[in-house]
PDB file of C-alpha atoms in Angstrom:
ATOM      1  CA  MET A  35      -4.396 -16.084  -2.492  1.00 91.00           C
ATOM      2  CA  LYS A  36      -2.714 -17.919   0.353  1.00 95.00           C
ATOM      3  CA  ILE A  37       0.635 -16.486   1.454  1.00 95.00           C
ATOM      4  CA  LYS A  38       3.129 -17.141   4.226  1.00 96.00           C
ATOM      5  CA  VAL A  39       3.493 -14.259   6.688  1.00 96.00           C
ATOM      6  CA  ARG A  40       5.054 -13.489  10.018  1.00 95.00           C
ATOM      7  CA  ARG A  41       2.258 -12.937  12.531  1.00 96.00           C
ATOM      8  CA  GLU A  42       2.613 -10.701  15.560  1.00 95.00           C
ATOM      9  CA  ALA A  43      -0.096 -10.049  18.126  1.00 96.00           C
ATOM     10  CA  ALA A  44      -0.389  -6.904  20.223  1.00 96.00           C
ATOM     11  CA  LYS A  45      -2.944  -5.606  22.663  1.00 97.00           C
ATOM     12  CA  CYS A  46      -4.762  -2.363  21.811  1.00 97.00           C
ATOM     13  CA  THR A  47      -4.161   0.234  24.524  1.00 97.00           C
ATOM     14  CA  ASN A  48      -7.661   1.651  23.955  1.00 97.00           C
ATOM     15  CA  CYS A  49      -9.956  -1.413  24.096  1.00 97.00           C
ATOM     16  CA  GLY A  50      -7.548  -4.058  25.403  1.00 97.00           C
ATOM     17  CA  LYS A  51      -8.296  -6.546  22.628  1.00 97.00           C
ATOM     18  CA  ILE A  52      -5.571  -8.464  20.828  1.00 96.00           C
ATOM     19  CA  ASN A  53      -4.913  -7.664  17.154  1.00 95.00           C
ATOM     20  CA  GLU A  54      -2.863  -9.617  14.625  1.00 93.00           C
ATOM     21  CA  PHE A  55      -0.293  -7.895  12.406  1.00 93.00           C
ATOM     22  CA  TYR A  56       1.256  -9.511   9.341  1.00 94.00           C
ATOM     23  CA  TYR A  57       4.670  -8.988   7.806  1.00 94.00           C
ATOM     24  CA  LEU A  58       6.395 -10.533   4.818  1.00 95.00           C
ATOM     25  CA  SER A  59       9.816 -12.104   5.068  1.00 89.00           C
ATOM     26  CA  ASP A  60      12.743  -9.688   4.844  1.00 83.00           C
ATOM     27  CA  PHE A  61      13.718 -11.657   1.728  1.00 84.00           C
ATOM     28  CA  SER A  62      10.465 -10.846  -0.106  1.00 85.00           C
ATOM     29  CA  TYR A  63      12.026  -8.358  -2.502  1.00 90.00           C
ATOM     30  CA  GLY A  64       9.387  -6.438  -4.436  1.00 92.00           C
ATOM     31  CA  GLU A  65       6.518  -8.033  -2.533  1.00 95.00           C
ATOM     32  CA  ARG A  66       4.425  -5.917  -0.241  1.00 94.00           C
ATOM     33  CA  LEU A  67       1.458  -6.008   2.068  1.00 94.00           C
ATOM     34  CA  VAL A  68      -0.729  -2.925   1.762  1.00 94.00           C
ATOM     35  CA  LEU A  69      -3.670  -1.819   3.819  1.00 91.00           C
ATOM     36  CA  PHE A  70      -7.308  -1.227   2.990  1.00 91.00           C
ATOM     37  CA  HIS A  71     -10.509  -0.926   5.003  1.00 88.00           C
ATOM     38  CA  ASN A  72      -9.077   2.141   6.780  1.00 82.00           C
ATOM     39  CA  GLY A  73      -5.926   0.308   7.864  1.00 82.00           C
ATOM     40  CA  MET A  74      -7.645  -2.744   9.268  1.00 84.00           C
ATOM     41  CA  SER A  75      -7.183  -5.310   6.449  1.00 90.00           C
ATOM     42  CA  TYR A  76      -4.287  -6.474   4.284  1.00 93.00           C
ATOM     43  CA  ALA A  77      -3.850  -7.082   0.564  1.00 95.00           C
ATOM     44  CA  TYR A  78      -0.833  -8.476  -1.301  1.00 97.00           C
ATOM     45  CA  ILE A  79       1.053  -7.106  -4.286  1.00 97.00           C
ATOM     46  CA  ASN A  80       4.237  -8.187  -6.030  1.00 96.00           C
ATOM     47  CA  LEU A  81       5.547  -4.937  -7.514  1.00 95.00           C
ATOM     48  CA  LEU A  82       8.159  -6.750  -9.604  1.00 94.00           C
ATOM     49  CA  LYS A  83       5.416  -8.638 -11.442  1.00 95.00           C
ATOM     50  CA  ASP A  84       2.889  -5.785 -11.458  1.00 96.00           C
ATOM     51  CA  ASP A  85       2.734  -4.420 -15.017  1.00 94.00           C
ATOM     52  CA  VAL A  86       1.091  -1.154 -13.923  1.00 98.00           C
ATOM     53  CA  TYR A  87       3.699  -0.198 -11.314  1.00 97.00           C
ATOM     54  CA  ASN A  88       6.706   0.532 -13.584  1.00 95.00           C
ATOM     55  CA  ASP A  89       4.526   2.289 -16.135  1.00 97.00           C
ATOM     56  CA  PHE A  90       3.086   4.430 -13.328  1.00 98.00           C
ATOM     57  CA  ILE A  91       6.580   5.371 -12.111  1.00 97.00           C
ATOM     58  CA  ASP A  92       7.590   6.332 -15.659  1.00 97.00           C
ATOM     59  CA  LYS A  93       4.520   8.532 -16.023  1.00 98.00           C
ATOM     60  CA  VAL A  94       5.140  10.233 -12.653  1.00 98.00           C
ATOM     61  CA  LYS A  95       8.779  10.911 -13.588  1.00 97.00           C
ATOM     62  CA  SER A  96       7.710  12.335 -16.970  1.00 97.00           C
ATOM     63  CA  ILE A  97       5.193  14.678 -15.367  1.00 97.00           C
ATOM     64  CA  LEU A  98       7.738  15.823 -12.774  1.00 97.00           C
ATOM     65  CA  ASN A  99      10.276  16.468 -15.550  1.00 96.00           C
ATOM     66  CA  LEU A 100       7.733  18.539 -17.495  1.00 95.00           C
ATOM     67  CA  HIS A 101       7.199  20.636 -14.376  1.00 94.00           C
ATOM     68  CA  GLN A 102      10.967  20.802 -13.800  1.00 95.00           C
ATOM     69  CA  LYS A 103      10.692  19.090 -10.422  1.00 94.00           C
ATOM     70  CA  GLU A 104      13.482  16.884  -9.151  1.00 92.00           C
ATOM     71  CA  PHE A 105      13.348  14.699  -6.084  1.00 94.00           C
ATOM     72  CA  SER A 106      15.659  12.236  -4.367  1.00 94.00           C
ATOM     73  CA  GLU A 107      14.853   8.562  -4.910  1.00 94.00           C
ATOM     74  CA  GLU A 108      13.495   8.373  -1.358  1.00 94.00           C
ATOM     75  CA  LYS A 109      11.200  11.381  -1.837  1.00 95.00           C
ATOM     76  CA  LEU A 110      10.078  10.056  -5.234  1.00 95.00           C
ATOM     77  CA  GLN A 111       9.200   6.709  -3.637  1.00 93.00           C
ATOM     78  CA  ASN A 112       7.182   8.517  -0.944  1.00 93.00           C
ATOM     79  CA  ILE A 113       5.280  10.418  -3.647  1.00 96.00           C
ATOM     80  CA  ILE A 114       4.569   7.207  -5.559  1.00 95.00           C
ATOM     81  CA  ASN A 115       3.458   5.419  -2.375  1.00 92.00           C
ATOM     82  CA  HIS A 116       1.103   8.269  -1.636  1.00 93.00           C
ATOM     83  CA  ILE A 117      -0.683   8.209  -5.010  1.00 96.00           C
ATOM     84  CA  PHE A 118      -0.229   4.695  -6.466  1.00 97.00           C
ATOM     85  CA  GLY A 119      -3.452   3.557  -4.805  1.00 95.00           C
ATOM     86  CA  MET A 120      -5.355   5.449  -7.523  1.00 96.00           C
ATOM     87  CA  THR A 121      -4.436   2.659  -9.944  1.00 98.00           C
ATOM     88  CA  CYS A 122      -5.825  -0.078  -7.718  1.00 97.00           C
ATOM     89  CA  ASP A 123      -9.266  -1.609  -7.770  1.00 98.00           C
ATOM     90  CA  ARG A 124     -11.230  -1.308  -4.568  1.00 97.00           C
ATOM     91  CA  ILE A 125     -11.328  -4.355  -2.308  1.00 97.00           C
ATOM     92  CA  GLN A 126     -14.517  -4.939  -0.326  1.00 94.00           C
ATOM     93  CA  GLU A 127     -15.648  -1.407  -1.191  1.00 94.00           C
ATOM     94  CA  SER A 128     -12.436   0.096   0.248  1.00 94.00           C
ATOM     95  CA  GLU A 129      -9.582   1.940  -1.387  1.00 92.00           C
ATOM     96  CA  ILE A 130      -6.066   0.604  -1.034  1.00 93.00           C
ATOM     97  CA  ASP A 131      -3.576   2.799   0.778  1.00 87.00           C
ATOM     98  CA  PHE A 132       0.070   2.306  -0.146  1.00 87.00           C
ATOM     99  CA  ALA A 133       1.228   5.141   2.104  1.00 82.00           C
ATOM    100  CA  MET A 134      -0.364   3.827   5.285  1.00 75.00           C
ATOM    101  CA  ASN A 135       2.010   1.727   7.287  1.00 72.00           C
ATOM    102  CA  HIS A 136       0.355   2.099  10.659  1.00 70.00           C
ATOM    103  CA  LYS A 137      -2.270  -0.474  11.457  1.00 80.00           C
ATOM    104  CA  LYS A 138      -5.480   0.162  13.340  1.00 88.00           C
ATOM    105  CA  CYS A 139      -7.358  -1.919  15.868  1.00 92.00           C
ATOM    106  CA  ILE A 140      -9.984  -4.041  14.113  1.00 90.00           C
ATOM    107  CA  TYR A 141     -12.308  -3.620  17.110  1.00 93.00           C
ATOM    108  CA  CYS A 142     -12.156   0.115  17.933  1.00 93.00           C
ATOM    109  CA  ALA A 143     -10.008   1.651  15.116  1.00 89.00           C
ATOM    110  CA  ALA A 144      -7.491   3.053  17.619  1.00 92.00           C
ATOM    111  CA  ASP A 145      -3.881   3.062  16.467  1.00 90.00           C
ATOM    112  CA  ASP A 146      -1.922   2.583  19.676  1.00 94.00           C
ATOM    113  CA  PHE A 147      -0.748  -0.825  20.846  1.00 96.00           C
ATOM    114  CA  GLU A 148       1.295  -2.131  23.750  1.00 96.00           C
ATOM    115  CA  ASP A 149       5.001  -2.456  22.983  1.00 93.00           C
ATOM    116  CA  LEU A 150       5.276  -6.040  24.203  1.00 94.00           C
ATOM    117  CA  MET A 151       3.768  -8.742  22.039  1.00 94.00           C
ATOM    118  CA  ALA A 152       0.681 -10.383  23.508  1.00 95.00           C
ATOM    119  CA  GLU A 153       1.636 -13.763  22.012  1.00 95.00           C
ATOM    120  CA  PRO A 154       4.822 -15.263  20.565  1.00 95.00           C
ATOM    121  CA  GLU A 155       5.545 -14.451  16.917  1.00 95.00           C
ATOM    122  CA  LYS A 156       4.541 -17.194  14.422  1.00 96.00           C
ATOM    123  CA  ILE A 157       4.905 -17.972  10.746  1.00 96.00           C
ATOM    124  CA  ILE A 158       1.465 -18.779   9.310  1.00 97.00           C
ATOM    125  CA  CYS A 159      -0.347 -19.043   5.977  1.00 97.00           C
ATOM    126  CA  VAL A 160      -3.231 -16.630   5.462  1.00 96.00           C
ATOM    127  CA  GLU A 161      -5.749 -15.997   2.724  1.00 96.00           C
ATOM    128  CA  MET A 162      -5.297 -12.487   1.363  1.00 96.00           C
ATOM    129  CA  PRO A 163      -6.692 -10.596  -1.646  1.00 97.00           C
ATOM    130  CA  ASN A 164      -4.393  -9.607  -4.498  1.00 97.00           C
ATOM    131  CA  VAL A 165      -4.152  -5.985  -5.598  1.00 98.00           C
ATOM    132  CA  THR A 166      -5.549  -5.582  -9.131  1.00 98.00           C
ATOM    133  CA  HIS A 167      -5.805  -2.721 -11.632  1.00 98.00           C
ATOM    134  CA  HIS A 168      -8.691  -3.687 -13.949  1.00 98.00           C
ATOM    135  CA  ALA A 169     -10.342  -0.227 -14.003  1.00 98.00           C
ATOM    136  CA  TRP A 170      -7.015   1.595 -14.457  1.00 98.00           C
ATOM    137  CA  LYS A 171      -6.094  -0.603 -17.424  1.00 98.00           C
ATOM    138  CA  THR A 172      -9.265   0.480 -19.250  1.00 98.00           C
ATOM    139  CA  LEU A 173      -8.039   4.110 -19.336  1.00 98.00           C
ATOM    140  CA  ASP A 174      -6.015   5.445 -22.241  1.00 97.00           C
ATOM    141  CA  ASP A 175      -2.573   6.967 -21.590  1.00 97.00           C
ATOM    142  CA  ALA A 176      -3.826  10.560 -21.785  1.00 97.00           C
ATOM    143  CA  LYS A 177      -6.456   9.913 -19.094  1.00 98.00           C
ATOM    144  CA  LYS A 178      -3.878   8.165 -16.877  1.00 98.00           C
ATOM    145  CA  VAL A 179      -1.475  11.096 -17.173  1.00 98.00           C
ATOM    146  CA  GLN A 180      -4.301  13.533 -16.450  1.00 98.00           C
ATOM    147  CA  ARG A 181      -5.261  11.655 -13.270  1.00 98.00           C
ATOM    148  CA  ILE A 182      -1.666  11.368 -12.083  1.00 98.00           C
ATOM    149  CA  GLU A 183      -1.076  15.056 -12.716  1.00 97.00           C
ATOM    150  CA  LYS A 184      -4.231  15.935 -10.767  1.00 97.00           C
ATOM    151  CA  ALA A 185      -3.090  13.766  -7.824  1.00 97.00           C
ATOM    152  CA  LEU A 186       0.355  15.388  -7.871  1.00 97.00           C
ATOM    153  CA  MET A 187      -1.270  18.831  -7.799  1.00 96.00           C
ATOM    154  CA  GLU A 188      -3.661  17.856  -4.994  1.00 96.00           C
ATOM    155  CA  ASN A 189      -0.672  16.658  -2.987  1.00 93.00           C
ATOM    156  CA  LYS A 190       1.203  19.887  -3.751  1.00 94.00           C
ATOM    157  CA  VAL A 191       4.038  18.060  -5.515  1.00 94.00           C
ATOM    158  CA  ILE A 192       3.664  20.172  -8.685  1.00 92.00           C
TER     159      ILE A 192
END
C-alpha cells in the first residue's frame, strides 16, 4: 500500500550512513506505523478499522478483571502495545513489534543517530506493507484468550 509520510534523514553515529525515518501526520488518528525486521522496516495499520484490535483490548481487559488487576489507561495501552504483535502475521519472516518505537540503522543495526537531520524533512509517498491477522482469525476465542493470558503471565502483568 502506498501512503504519505513525513521523511526525516539522520546519520548513524556508529557507521556514519544516512537512514530514513518515517512518521505519519499528527492528524492521522488511529493510524500507526509499526516496526518489523528488528526495528529496521515499517508496516502500516489503521487501528480504527482493524477488527482484531478492539476485540483484543476487550479480551485483555476481561482477563485482567478475572485476575483482579486494574491499570491506568496509559499502563493498559503500554501492556496492549507490548503484546498486540502476537495477533499479527509475520512480514518478510519477521514479527511485528508494536512496543518498539526506536529505529535501528539499516546498515549496522546501531540505534544512535546524530541529533541534527542530515537532509531537510520531506513529505513523500512510500510503499509499505499492511499489518494483517489471518492466522489469528483462524483461532477460536478460547485459544485466543489462552494465548493472551500466557503473554500477560510471561510479561508479569498477571
